[in-house]
Short mmCIF file of C-alpha atoms in Angstrom, two decimals:
data_model
loop_
_atom_site.label_atom_id
_atom_site.label_comp_id
_atom_site.label_asym_id
_atom_site.label_seq_id
_atom_site.Cartn_x
_atom_site.Cartn_y
_atom_site.Cartn_z
CA MET A 1 79.82 73.23 144.02
CA GLU A 2 79.73 74.09 147.69
CA ARG A 3 77.95 77.39 148.39
CA LYS A 4 80.28 78.42 151.26
CA ASN A 5 77.73 80.60 153.07
CA LYS A 6 76.90 82.66 150.00
CA GLU A 7 73.65 84.54 150.18
CA LEU A 8 73.23 84.50 146.43
CA PHE A 9 74.13 81.69 144.05
CA THR A 10 74.69 83.36 140.64
CA ILE A 11 74.77 82.09 137.07
CA PHE A 12 78.57 82.41 137.24
CA ASP A 13 78.61 80.07 140.24
CA ALA A 14 76.50 77.61 138.23
CA GLN A 15 78.89 77.84 135.26
CA LYS A 16 81.86 77.12 137.53
CA ALA A 17 80.06 74.10 138.94
CA ILE A 18 79.49 72.75 135.43
CA SER A 19 82.83 73.65 133.87
CA PRO A 20 85.59 75.13 136.00
CA THR A 21 87.83 77.87 134.66
CA ALA A 22 91.06 76.48 133.25
CA PHE A 23 93.52 78.18 130.95
CA THR A 24 97.21 78.33 130.10
CA THR A 25 99.38 81.32 129.31
CA MET A 26 102.92 81.63 128.02
CA LEU A 27 104.98 83.51 130.56
CA LYS A 28 107.89 85.59 129.21
CA PRO A 29 109.80 86.72 132.33
CA ALA A 30 112.86 87.80 130.31
CA ASP A 31 110.82 89.54 127.58
CA SER A 32 112.47 89.13 124.16
CA THR A 33 116.00 88.99 125.58
CA CYS A 34 118.02 86.24 123.92
CA ASN A 35 121.65 85.22 123.49
CA LEU A 36 121.11 84.11 119.88
CA ASP A 37 119.96 85.82 116.70
CA CYS A 38 117.93 83.15 114.95
CA SER A 39 116.53 84.16 111.57
CA TYR A 40 113.10 82.66 112.33
CA CYS A 41 112.63 84.43 115.69
CA TYR A 42 109.88 87.01 115.83
CA TYR A 43 110.66 88.11 119.41
CA LEU A 44 113.94 89.89 118.63
CA ASP A 45 112.08 92.54 116.65
CA LYS A 46 110.19 93.43 119.83
CA ALA A 47 113.38 94.83 121.41
CA ILE A 48 113.21 97.73 118.97
CA GLN A 49 109.86 98.75 120.46
CA TYR A 50 111.52 99.22 123.86
CA ALA A 51 114.44 101.31 122.55
CA GLY A 52 116.95 98.65 123.57
CA ARG A 53 115.57 98.30 127.12
CA GLN A 54 114.50 94.82 128.05
CA ALA A 55 111.67 94.29 130.50
CA VAL A 56 112.33 91.63 133.12
CA MET A 57 109.59 90.42 135.42
CA ASN A 58 110.64 91.64 138.86
CA ASP A 59 110.11 89.67 142.08
CA GLU A 60 106.95 91.52 143.08
CA LEU A 61 105.25 90.99 139.73
CA LEU A 62 106.43 87.37 139.62
CA GLU A 63 104.77 86.68 142.96
CA GLN A 64 101.55 88.48 142.01
CA TYR A 65 101.37 86.63 138.69
CA ILE A 66 101.95 83.19 140.23
CA LYS A 67 99.41 83.78 143.00
CA GLN A 68 96.72 85.14 140.69
CA TYR A 69 97.31 82.57 137.95
CA ILE A 70 96.94 79.66 140.37
CA GLU A 71 93.85 81.21 141.99
CA ALA A 72 92.22 81.94 138.61
CA ASN A 73 92.50 78.31 137.48
CA ASP A 74 89.62 76.46 139.15
CA VAL A 75 91.11 73.06 138.42
CA ASP A 76 93.31 70.64 140.34
CA GLU A 77 96.29 70.98 137.97
CA VAL A 78 97.95 74.22 136.83
CA THR A 79 100.72 74.48 134.23
CA PHE A 80 103.23 77.31 133.95
CA CYS A 81 104.72 77.65 130.46
CA TRP A 82 107.99 79.62 130.66
CA HIS A 83 108.97 81.11 127.33
CA GLY A 84 111.11 83.89 125.91
CA GLY A 85 113.36 85.27 124.34
CA GLU A 86 115.56 82.97 126.34
CA PRO A 87 114.18 82.47 129.87
CA THR A 88 117.34 80.76 131.19
CA LEU A 89 119.16 84.11 130.90
CA LEU A 90 117.46 85.00 134.20
CA GLY A 91 119.44 82.27 135.94
CA VAL A 92 118.43 79.12 137.78
CA ASP A 93 117.90 81.05 141.05
CA TYR A 94 115.09 83.04 139.43
CA PHE A 95 113.29 79.79 138.64
CA ARG A 96 114.00 78.37 142.10
CA LYS A 97 112.22 81.44 143.44
CA ALA A 98 109.32 80.86 141.02
CA VAL A 99 108.92 77.22 142.08
CA LYS A 100 109.02 78.24 145.75
CA LEU A 101 106.22 80.74 145.07
CA GLU A 102 104.23 78.13 143.16
CA LYS A 103 104.42 75.84 146.21
CA LYS A 104 103.46 78.72 148.51
CA TYR A 105 100.27 79.47 146.57
CA ALA A 106 99.41 75.98 145.27
CA ALA A 107 96.58 75.52 147.81
CA GLY A 108 96.51 71.77 147.18
CA LYS A 109 96.71 72.05 143.40
CA LYS A 110 99.31 70.08 141.44
CA ILE A 111 101.69 72.44 139.66
CA PHE A 112 103.47 71.61 136.41
CA ASN A 113 106.16 73.59 134.62
CA THR A 114 107.32 73.66 131.02
CA ILE A 115 110.14 75.74 129.61
CA GLN A 116 111.10 76.53 126.03
CA THR A 117 114.84 77.16 125.68
CA ASN A 118 117.51 77.31 123.01
CA GLY A 119 119.55 75.08 125.33
CA THR A 120 122.84 76.99 125.07
CA ARG A 121 122.95 77.74 128.80
CA ILE A 122 121.82 74.33 130.04
CA ASP A 123 124.46 72.85 132.31
CA GLU A 124 124.45 70.31 135.13
CA LYS A 125 122.96 72.83 137.58
CA TRP A 126 120.04 73.50 135.22
CA CYS A 127 119.57 69.79 134.54
CA ASP A 128 119.46 69.04 138.27
CA PHE A 129 116.89 71.80 138.77
CA PHE A 130 114.72 70.56 135.89
CA VAL A 131 114.77 66.98 137.19
CA GLU A 132 114.18 67.96 140.84
CA ASN A 133 111.17 70.06 139.83
CA SER A 134 109.85 67.82 137.01
CA PHE A 135 110.11 70.49 134.31
CA LEU A 136 109.16 69.53 130.77
CA VAL A 137 111.92 71.07 128.62
CA GLY A 138 111.40 71.97 124.98
CA SER A 139 114.10 73.15 122.61
CA ASP A 140 114.37 74.02 118.95
CA ARG A 141 117.88 72.55 118.84
CA PRO A 142 119.57 69.47 120.34
CA LEU A 143 120.39 69.81 124.02
CA ALA A 144 123.76 68.78 125.47
CA GLY A 145 124.34 65.05 125.07
CA GLN A 146 121.43 64.64 122.67
CA ARG A 147 122.22 63.58 119.12
CA SER A 148 120.49 65.58 116.46
CA GLY A 149 117.31 63.79 115.46
CA SER A 150 117.50 61.33 118.39
CA ALA A 151 114.41 62.75 120.05
CA HIS A 152 111.75 65.23 119.12
CA SER A 153 112.16 68.60 120.80
CA GLY A 154 110.67 72.02 120.33
#
């Protein structure tokens, strides 16, 4: 690890040199908001705690989160795991903004994205976005054009 003009090299610096900080979080930008009412879902019960109000990650918090998450991971590759409720309810433009911010703060790191979706809102625009930005897409049900059981998802 390069000391970068530090006057004091601490035990924390030594730990970083041996094993850099790396972690993954599940990001829920749409809170528990969902367009389905699946019996197995434990997120829908969370809406009751907010008296029907759904928290959505606003632009300012989105930017702060992306910047700090990338900075906090001291590794060359960082993965964003978008989850929900149903994250696609925020619209493809929300995720375009997120990817733009990831690129802004990447600082040479390779950024990966995964998204867990029920797939009901996936259309050609979403598919194009996922392909253009190399998203790994997981679903608990078959996505459009996919035969049930033809590929593992979820």
